Tab-separated table of C-alpha atoms and ligand atoms in Angstrom:
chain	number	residue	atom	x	y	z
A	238	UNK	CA	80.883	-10.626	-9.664
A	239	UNK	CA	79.805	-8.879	-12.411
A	240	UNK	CA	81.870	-5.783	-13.694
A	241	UNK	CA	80.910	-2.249	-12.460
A	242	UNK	CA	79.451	-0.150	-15.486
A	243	UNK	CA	76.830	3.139	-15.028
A	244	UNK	CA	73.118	2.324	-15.426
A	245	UNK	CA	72.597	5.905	-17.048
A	246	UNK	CA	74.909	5.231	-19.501
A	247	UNK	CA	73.377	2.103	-20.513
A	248	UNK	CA	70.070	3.379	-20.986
A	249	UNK	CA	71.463	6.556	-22.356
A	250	UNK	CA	69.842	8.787	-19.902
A	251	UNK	CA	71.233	11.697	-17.866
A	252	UNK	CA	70.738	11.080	-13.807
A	253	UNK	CA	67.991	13.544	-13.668
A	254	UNK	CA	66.077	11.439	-15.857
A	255	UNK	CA	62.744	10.638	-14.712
A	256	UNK	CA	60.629	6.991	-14.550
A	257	UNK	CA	59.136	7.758	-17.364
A	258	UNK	CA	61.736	8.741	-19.347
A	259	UNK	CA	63.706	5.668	-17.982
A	260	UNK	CA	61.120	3.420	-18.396
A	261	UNK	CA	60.806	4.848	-22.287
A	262	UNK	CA	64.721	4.735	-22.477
A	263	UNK	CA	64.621	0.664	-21.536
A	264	UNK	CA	61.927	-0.148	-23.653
A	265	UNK	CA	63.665	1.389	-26.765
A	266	UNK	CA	67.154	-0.380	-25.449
A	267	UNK	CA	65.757	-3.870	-24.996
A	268	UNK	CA	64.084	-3.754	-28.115
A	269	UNK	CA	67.280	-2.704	-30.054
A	270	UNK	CA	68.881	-6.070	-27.875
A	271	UNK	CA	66.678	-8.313	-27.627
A	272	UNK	CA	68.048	-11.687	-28.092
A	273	UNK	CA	65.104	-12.554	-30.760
A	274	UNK	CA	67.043	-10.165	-32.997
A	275	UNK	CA	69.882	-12.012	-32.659
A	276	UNK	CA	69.311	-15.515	-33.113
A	277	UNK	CA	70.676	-15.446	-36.322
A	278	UNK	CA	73.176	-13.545	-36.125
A	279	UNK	CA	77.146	-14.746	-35.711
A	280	UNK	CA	78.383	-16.171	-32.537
A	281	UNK	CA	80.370	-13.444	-31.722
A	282	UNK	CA	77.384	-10.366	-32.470
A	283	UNK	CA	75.099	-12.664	-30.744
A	284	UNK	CA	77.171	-12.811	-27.121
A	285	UNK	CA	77.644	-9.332	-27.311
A	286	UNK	CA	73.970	-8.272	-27.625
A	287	UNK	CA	73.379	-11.150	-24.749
A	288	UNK	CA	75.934	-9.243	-23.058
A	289	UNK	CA	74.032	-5.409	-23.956
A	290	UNK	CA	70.863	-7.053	-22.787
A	291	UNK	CA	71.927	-8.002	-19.427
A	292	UNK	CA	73.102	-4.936	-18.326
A	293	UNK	CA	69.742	-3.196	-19.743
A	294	UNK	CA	67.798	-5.111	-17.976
A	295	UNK	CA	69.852	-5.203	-14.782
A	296	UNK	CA	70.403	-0.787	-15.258
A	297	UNK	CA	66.187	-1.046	-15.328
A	298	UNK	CA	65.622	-2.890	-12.422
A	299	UNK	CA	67.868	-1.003	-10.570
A	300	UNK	CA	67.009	2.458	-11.595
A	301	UNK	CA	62.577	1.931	-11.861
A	302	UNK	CA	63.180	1.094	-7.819
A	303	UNK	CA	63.509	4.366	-5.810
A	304	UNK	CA	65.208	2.301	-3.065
A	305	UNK	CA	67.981	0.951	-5.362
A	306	UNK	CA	68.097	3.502	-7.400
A	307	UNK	CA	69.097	6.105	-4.578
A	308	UNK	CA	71.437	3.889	-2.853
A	309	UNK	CA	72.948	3.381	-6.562
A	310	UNK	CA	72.902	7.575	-6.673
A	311	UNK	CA	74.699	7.555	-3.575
A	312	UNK	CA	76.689	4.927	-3.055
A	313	UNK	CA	77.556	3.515	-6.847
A	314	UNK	CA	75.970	0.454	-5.833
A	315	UNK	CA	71.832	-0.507	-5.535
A	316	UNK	CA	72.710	-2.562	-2.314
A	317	UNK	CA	74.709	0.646	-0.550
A	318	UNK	CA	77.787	0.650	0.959
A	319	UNK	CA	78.435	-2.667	1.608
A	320	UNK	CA	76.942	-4.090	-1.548
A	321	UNK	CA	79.411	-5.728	-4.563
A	322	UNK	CA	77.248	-5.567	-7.295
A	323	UNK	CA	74.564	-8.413	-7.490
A	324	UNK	CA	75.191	-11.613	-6.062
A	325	UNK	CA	77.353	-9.854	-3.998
A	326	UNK	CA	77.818	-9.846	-0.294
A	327	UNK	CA	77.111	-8.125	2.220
A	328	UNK	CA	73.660	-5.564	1.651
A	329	UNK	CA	70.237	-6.174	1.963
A	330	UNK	CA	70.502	-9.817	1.465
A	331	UNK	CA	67.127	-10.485	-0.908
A	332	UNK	CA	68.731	-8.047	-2.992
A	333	UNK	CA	71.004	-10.181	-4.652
A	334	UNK	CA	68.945	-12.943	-5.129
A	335	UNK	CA	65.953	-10.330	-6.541
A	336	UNK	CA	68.181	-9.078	-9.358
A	337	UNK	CA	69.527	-12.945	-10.470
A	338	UNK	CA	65.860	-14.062	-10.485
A	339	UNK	CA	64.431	-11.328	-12.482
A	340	UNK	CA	67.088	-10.646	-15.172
A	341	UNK	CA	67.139	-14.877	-15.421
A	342	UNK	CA	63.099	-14.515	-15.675
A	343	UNK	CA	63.706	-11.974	-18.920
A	344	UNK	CA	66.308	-14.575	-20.023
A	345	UNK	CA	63.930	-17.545	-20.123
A	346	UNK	CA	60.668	-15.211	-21.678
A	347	UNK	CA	63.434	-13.767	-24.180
A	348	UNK	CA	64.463	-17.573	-25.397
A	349	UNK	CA	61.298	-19.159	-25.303
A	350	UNK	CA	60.076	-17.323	-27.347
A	351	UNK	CA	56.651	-15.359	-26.383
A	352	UNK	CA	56.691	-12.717	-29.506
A	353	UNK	CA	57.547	-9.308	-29.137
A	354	UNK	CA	56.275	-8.926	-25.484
A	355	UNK	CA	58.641	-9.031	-22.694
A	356	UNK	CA	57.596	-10.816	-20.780
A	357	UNK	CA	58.639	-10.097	-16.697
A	358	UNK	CA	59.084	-11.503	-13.123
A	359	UNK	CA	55.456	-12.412	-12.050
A	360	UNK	CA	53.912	-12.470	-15.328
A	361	UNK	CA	54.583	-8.352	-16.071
A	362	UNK	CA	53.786	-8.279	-19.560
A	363	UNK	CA	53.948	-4.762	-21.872
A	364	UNK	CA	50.962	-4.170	-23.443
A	365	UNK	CA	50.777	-3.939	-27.460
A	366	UNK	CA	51.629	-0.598	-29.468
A	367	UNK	CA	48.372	0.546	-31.290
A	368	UNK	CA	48.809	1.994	-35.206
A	369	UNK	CA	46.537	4.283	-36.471
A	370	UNK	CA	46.686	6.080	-39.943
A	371	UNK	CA	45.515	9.523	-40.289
A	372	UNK	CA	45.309	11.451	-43.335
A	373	UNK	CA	46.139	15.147	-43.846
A	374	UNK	CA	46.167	17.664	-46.491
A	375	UNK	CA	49.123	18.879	-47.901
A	376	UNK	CA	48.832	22.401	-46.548
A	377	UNK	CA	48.341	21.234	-43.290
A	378	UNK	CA	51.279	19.343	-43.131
A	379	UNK	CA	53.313	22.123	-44.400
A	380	UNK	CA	51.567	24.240	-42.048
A	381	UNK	CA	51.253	21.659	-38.905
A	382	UNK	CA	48.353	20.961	-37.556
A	383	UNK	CA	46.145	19.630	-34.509
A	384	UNK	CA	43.871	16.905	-35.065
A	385	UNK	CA	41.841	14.756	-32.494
A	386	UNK	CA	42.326	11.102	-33.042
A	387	UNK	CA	39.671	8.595	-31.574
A	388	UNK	CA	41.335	5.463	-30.713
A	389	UNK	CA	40.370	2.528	-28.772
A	390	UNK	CA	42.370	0.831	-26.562
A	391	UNK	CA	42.881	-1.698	-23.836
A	392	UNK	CA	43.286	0.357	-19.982
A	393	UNK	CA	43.491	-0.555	-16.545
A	394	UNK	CA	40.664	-1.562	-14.846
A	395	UNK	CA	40.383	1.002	-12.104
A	396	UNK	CA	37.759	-0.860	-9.706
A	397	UNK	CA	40.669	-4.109	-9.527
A	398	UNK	CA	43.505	-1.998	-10.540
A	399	UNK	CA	44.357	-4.531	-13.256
A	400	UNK	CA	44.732	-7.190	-10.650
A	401	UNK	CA	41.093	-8.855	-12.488
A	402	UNK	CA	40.324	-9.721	-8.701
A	403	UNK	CA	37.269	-7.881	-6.957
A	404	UNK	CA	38.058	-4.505	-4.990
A	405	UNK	CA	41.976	-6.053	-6.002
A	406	UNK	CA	41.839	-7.959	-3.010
A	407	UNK	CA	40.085	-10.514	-3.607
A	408	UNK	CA	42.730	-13.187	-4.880
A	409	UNK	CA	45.818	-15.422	-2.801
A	410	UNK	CA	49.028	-16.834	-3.545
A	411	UNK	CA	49.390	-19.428	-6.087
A	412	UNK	CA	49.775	-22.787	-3.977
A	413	UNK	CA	51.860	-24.300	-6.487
A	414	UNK	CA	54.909	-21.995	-7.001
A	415	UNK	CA	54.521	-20.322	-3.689
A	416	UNK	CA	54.007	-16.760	-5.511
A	417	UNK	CA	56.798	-16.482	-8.074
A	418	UNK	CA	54.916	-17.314	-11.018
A	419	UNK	CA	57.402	-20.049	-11.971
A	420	UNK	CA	57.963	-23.408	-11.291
A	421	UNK	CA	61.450	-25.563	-11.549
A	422	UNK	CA	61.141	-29.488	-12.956
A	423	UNK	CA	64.151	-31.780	-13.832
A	424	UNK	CA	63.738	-33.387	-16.824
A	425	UNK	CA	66.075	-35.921	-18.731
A	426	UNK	CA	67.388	-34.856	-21.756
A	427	UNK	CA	70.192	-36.851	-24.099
A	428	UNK	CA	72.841	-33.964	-22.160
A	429	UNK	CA	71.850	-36.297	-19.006
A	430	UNK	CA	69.078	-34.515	-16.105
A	431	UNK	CA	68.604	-30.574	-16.507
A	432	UNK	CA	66.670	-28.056	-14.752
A	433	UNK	CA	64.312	-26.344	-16.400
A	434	UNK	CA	62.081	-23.480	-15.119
A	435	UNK	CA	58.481	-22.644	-16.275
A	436	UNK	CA	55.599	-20.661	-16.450
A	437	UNK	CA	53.418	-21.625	-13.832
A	438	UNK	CA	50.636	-23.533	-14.967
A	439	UNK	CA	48.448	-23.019	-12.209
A	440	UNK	CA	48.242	-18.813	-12.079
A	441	UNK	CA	49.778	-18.560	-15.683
A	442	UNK	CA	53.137	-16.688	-14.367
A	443	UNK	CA	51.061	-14.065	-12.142
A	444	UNK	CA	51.734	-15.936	-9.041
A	445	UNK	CA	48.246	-15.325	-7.849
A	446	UNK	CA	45.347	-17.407	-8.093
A	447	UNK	CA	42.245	-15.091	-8.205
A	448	UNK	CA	38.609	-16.249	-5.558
A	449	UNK	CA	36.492	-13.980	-6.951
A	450	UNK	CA	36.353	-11.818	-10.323
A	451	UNK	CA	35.976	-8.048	-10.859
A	452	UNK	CA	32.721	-7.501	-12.244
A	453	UNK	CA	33.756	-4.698	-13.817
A	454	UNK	CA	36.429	-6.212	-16.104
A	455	UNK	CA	35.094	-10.482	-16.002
A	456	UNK	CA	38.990	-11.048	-14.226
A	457	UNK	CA	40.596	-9.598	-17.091
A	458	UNK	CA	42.218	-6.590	-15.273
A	459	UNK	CA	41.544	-4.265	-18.634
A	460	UNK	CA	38.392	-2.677	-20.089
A	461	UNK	CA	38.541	-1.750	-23.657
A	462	UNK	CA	37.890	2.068	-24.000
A	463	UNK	CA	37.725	4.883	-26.681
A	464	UNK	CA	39.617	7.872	-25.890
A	465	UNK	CA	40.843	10.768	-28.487
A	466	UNK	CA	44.223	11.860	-28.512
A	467	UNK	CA	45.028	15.340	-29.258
A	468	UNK	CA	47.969	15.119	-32.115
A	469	UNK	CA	50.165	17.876	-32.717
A	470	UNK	CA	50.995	17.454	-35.994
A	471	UNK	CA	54.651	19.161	-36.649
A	472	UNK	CA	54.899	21.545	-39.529
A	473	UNK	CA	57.069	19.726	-42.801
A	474	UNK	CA	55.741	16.234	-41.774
A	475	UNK	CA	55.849	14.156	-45.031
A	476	UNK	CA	53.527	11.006	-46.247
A	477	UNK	CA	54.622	8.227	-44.549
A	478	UNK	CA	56.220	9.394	-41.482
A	479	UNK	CA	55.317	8.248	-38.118
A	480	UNK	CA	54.566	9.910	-34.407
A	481	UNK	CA	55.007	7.795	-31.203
A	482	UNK	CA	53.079	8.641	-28.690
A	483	UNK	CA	55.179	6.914	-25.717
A	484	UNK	CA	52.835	4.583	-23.541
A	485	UNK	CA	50.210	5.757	-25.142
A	486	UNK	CA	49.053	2.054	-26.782
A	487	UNK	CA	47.717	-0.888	-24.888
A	488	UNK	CA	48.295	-1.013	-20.957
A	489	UNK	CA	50.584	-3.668	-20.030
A	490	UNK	CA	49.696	-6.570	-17.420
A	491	UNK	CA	50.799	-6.858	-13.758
A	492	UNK	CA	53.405	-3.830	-13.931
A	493	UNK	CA	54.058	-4.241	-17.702
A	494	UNK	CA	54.344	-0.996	-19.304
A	495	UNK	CA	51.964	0.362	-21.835
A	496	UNK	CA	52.213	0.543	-25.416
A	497	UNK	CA	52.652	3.273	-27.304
A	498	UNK	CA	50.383	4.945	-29.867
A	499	UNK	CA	52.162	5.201	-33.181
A	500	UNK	CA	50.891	7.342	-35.813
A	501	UNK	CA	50.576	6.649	-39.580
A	502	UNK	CA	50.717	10.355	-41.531
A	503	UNK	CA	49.221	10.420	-44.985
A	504	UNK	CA	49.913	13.281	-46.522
A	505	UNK	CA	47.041	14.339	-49.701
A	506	UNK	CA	48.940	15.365	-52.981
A	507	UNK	CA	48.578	18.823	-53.682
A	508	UNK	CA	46.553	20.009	-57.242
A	509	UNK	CA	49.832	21.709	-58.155
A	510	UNK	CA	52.588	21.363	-55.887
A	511	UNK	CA	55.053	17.988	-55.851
A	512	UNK	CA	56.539	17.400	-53.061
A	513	UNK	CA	60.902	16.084	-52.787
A	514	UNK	CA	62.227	16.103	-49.646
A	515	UNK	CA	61.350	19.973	-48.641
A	516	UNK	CA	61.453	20.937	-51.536
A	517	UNK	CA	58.545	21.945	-54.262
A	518	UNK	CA	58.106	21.548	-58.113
A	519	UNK	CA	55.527	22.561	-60.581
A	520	UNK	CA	55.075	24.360	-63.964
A	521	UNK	CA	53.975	27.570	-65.050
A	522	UNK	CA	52.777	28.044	-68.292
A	523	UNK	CA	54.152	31.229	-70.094
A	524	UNK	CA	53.028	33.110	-73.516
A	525	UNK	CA	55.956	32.708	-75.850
A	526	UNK	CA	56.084	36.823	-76.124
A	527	UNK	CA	56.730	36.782	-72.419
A	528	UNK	CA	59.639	33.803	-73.055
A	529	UNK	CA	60.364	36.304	-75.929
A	530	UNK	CA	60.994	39.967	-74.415
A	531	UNK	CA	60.132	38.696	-71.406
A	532	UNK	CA	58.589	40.298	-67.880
A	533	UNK	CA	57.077	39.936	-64.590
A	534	UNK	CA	55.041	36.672	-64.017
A	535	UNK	CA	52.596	35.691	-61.223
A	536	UNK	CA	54.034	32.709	-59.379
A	537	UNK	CA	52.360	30.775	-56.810
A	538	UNK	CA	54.043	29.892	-53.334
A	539	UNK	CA	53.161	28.606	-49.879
A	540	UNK	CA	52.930	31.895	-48.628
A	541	UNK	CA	51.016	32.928	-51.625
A	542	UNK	CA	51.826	34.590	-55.010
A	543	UNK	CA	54.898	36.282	-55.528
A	544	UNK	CA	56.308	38.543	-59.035
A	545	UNK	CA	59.185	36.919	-60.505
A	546	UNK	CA	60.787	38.696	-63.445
A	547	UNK	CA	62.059	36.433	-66.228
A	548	UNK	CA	64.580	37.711	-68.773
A	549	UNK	CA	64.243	37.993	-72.310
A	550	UNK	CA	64.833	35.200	-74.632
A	551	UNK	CA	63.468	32.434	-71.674
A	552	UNK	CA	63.581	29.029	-73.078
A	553	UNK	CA	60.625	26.173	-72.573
A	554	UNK	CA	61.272	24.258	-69.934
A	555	UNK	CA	63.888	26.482	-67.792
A	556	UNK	CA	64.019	25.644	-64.552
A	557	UNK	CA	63.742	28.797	-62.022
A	558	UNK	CA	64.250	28.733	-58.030
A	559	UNK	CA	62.999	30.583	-55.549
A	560	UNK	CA	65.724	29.590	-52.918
A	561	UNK	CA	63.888	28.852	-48.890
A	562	UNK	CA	60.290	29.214	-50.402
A	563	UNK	CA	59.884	25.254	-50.143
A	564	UNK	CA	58.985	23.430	-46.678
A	565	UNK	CA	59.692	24.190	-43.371
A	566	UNK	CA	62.614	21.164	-41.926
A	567	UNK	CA	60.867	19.087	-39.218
A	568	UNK	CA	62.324	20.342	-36.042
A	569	UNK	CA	64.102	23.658	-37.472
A	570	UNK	CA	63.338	26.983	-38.380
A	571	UNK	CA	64.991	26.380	-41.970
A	572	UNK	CA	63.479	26.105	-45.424
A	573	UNK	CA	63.843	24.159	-48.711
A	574	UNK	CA	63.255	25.596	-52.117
A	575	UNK	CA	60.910	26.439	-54.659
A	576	UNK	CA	61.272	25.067	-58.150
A	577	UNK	CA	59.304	26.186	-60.789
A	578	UNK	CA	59.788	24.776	-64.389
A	579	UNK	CA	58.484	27.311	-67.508
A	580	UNK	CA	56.431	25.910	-70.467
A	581	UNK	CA	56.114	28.052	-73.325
A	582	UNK	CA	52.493	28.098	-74.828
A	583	UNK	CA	51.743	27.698	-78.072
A	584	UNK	CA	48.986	29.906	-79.346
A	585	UNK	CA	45.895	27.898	-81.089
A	586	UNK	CA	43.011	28.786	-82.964
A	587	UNK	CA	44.884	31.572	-84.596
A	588	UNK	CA	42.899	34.147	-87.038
A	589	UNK	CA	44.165	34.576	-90.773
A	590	UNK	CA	45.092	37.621	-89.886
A	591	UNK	CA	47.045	36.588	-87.230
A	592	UNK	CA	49.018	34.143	-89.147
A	593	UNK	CA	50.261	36.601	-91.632
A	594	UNK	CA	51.219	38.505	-89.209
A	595	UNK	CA	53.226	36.005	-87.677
A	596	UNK	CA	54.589	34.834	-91.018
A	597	UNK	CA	55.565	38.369	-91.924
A	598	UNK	CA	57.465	38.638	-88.201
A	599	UNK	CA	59.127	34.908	-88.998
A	600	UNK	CA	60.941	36.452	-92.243
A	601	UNK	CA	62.175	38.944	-90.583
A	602	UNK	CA	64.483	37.103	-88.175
A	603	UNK	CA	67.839	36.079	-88.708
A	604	UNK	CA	69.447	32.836	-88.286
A	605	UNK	CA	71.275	33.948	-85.367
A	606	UNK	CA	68.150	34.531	-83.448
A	607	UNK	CA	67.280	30.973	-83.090
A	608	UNK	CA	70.837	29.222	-82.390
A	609	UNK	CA	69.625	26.127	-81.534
A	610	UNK	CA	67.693	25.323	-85.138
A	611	UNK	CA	70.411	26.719	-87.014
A	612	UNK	CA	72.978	24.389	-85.155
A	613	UNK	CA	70.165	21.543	-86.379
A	614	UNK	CA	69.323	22.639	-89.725
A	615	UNK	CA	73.022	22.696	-90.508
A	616	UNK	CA	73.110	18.950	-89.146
A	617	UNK	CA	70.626	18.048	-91.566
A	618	UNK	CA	72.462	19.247	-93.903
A	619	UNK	CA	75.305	17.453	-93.798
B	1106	ZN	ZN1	51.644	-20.322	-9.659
B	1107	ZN	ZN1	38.513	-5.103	-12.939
């Protein structure tokens, strides 16, 4: 018998959770265990992701059944009072069985291979996760921002209801494996005779062979169709970052869940602004009388331009903050900074005039004025 643990727990949901949130909560489990992952991993990791995996997919097919899952709610146990767990005694007797033969269907999909689909008990496969890349300005991702996405995608057929058979009736029991999609052969191997189960070849794992086809889909049980999805972009998104959009992608097959929709953000670089983190750079160019006596300057910001005094004697390239001016922090009401860096302009195209002047106002300072070439004229010196 296999050891009591809490389905919740393993799909780290709370008991008020609901399908879709459990359904959401296995697919993100079973990917992070999914054997495939593992196959190269040591022994050791290897068993105990086997070990993780089981118990996902068990805590799943117990908790996306309302039967089992409120005799597990009540009871601690999907078969009720009387059950032990699967395999166990006592209960609705088919329950047992039900649970072996769909976690060992997962098992054999999940070593054989098959990609990155699950594939299920009676050919349930998950559909595909669609990507899309969008690109937004960089105010607008400061800012957030809705945008309407056109996507196409793979749904249901509603006239068959994905079954690809016309009005969904219109199909009957696969003849060869009697309706479970899979069929058992022995077959001799140098480890002497084994038993291997398969896909069925006849109804390809659905366990239904269909008599006539929807017209609406030719059998497949999907149409593709274009749809537009209505993004809300969240304010201090940054290039490169992705949404999900759970089950928004592909539909699945036979019961298999849908994709999801995952978003691509580009973000458009700004004419001034850099972007770290949530935080923002630039320069501002400054007259050297400012740097000089200095003053109030004009500086720009995301909520427009703001006076910031700078003291006398400024040096090129100082580096001034303006502290929770930067980016909003995805999910929180909190800020980064502002970071500003000052470069001193050189006046061109002077007038003679001009130049004495300046010449005239050179002679008259001191060494001590300008530190910094004194400290390097006196290295030259040496
Ligand atoms: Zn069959
Ligand atoms: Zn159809």
């Amino acid at each position: 018998m296999a050891d009591k643990y809490d389905y919740y727990q393993i799909l780290g949901v709370n008991k008020n959770a609901t399908d879709d949130e459990i359904k959401s909560a296995y697919r993100r489990m079973a990917k992070k265990y999914h054997p495939d992952l593992y196959s190269t991993k040591p022994e050791e990791e290897r068993k105990a992701a086997e070990e993780q995996f089981k118990k996902i997919n068990h805590a799943y097919d117990v908790l996306s059944d309302k039967q089992k899952r409120a005799a597990y709610d009540q009871y601690g146990d999907e078969n009720g009072p009387m059950g032990g767990g699967f395999g166990g005694g006592g209960g609705a007797g088919g329950a047992g069985f039900g649970d072996f033969d769909s976690f060992f269907g997962d098992f054999f999909s999940a070593f054989t291979g098959g990609g990155r689909r699950t594939a299920r008990p009676n050919g349930r496969i998950d559909g595909d996760d669609i990507t899309v890349t969008i690109t937004i300005d960089f105010m607008e991702a400061v800012r957030g921002v809705q945008k309407d996405i056109p996507i196409s995608r793979q749904e249901q057929c509603a006239d068959c209801k994905g079954t690809g058979a016309k009005n969904g009736t219109s199909y009957k029991t696969c003849g060869r494996c009697g309706g479970t999609g899979r069929v058992t052969t022995r077959q001799n191997t140098i480890f002497g005779q084994q038993v291997v189960q398969s896909v069925c070849p006849d109804c390809r794992g659905n366990g239904r062979i269909i008599t006539d086809s929807c017209r609406s889909c030719g059998g497949k049980g999907s149409i593709k169709r274009s749809r537009v999805i209505h993004a809300n972009i969240p304010a201090g998104i940054d290039n490169g970052q992705t949404i999900t959009f759970q089950n928004e992608g592909n539909c699945g097959k036979n019961g298999g869940m849908n994709g999801n929709l995952i978003l691509i953000v580009n973000v458009r670089p700004h004419a001034l602004f850099k972007r770290k983190g949530y935080d923002i750079y630039f320069d501002v160019p400054i007259s050297y009388v400012t740097a000089t006596v200095g003053g109030e300057i004009d500086v720009p910001t995301l909520d427009g331009v703001v006076k910031y005094k700078l003291s006398e004697g400024t040096q090129t390239g100082t580096l001034c903050r303006l502290s929770g001016k930067g980016i909003k922090r995805l999910n929180s009401e909190s800020r980064g900074d502002l970071y500003f860096t000052v470069q001193v302009q050189t006046p061109t195209g002077l007038s003679r005039t001009q130049k004495e002047l300046l010449s005239q106002f050179e002679a008259s300072l001191t060494p001590n004025q300008s530190p910094k070439q004194k400290k390097f004229a006196d290295f030259i010196r040496k």
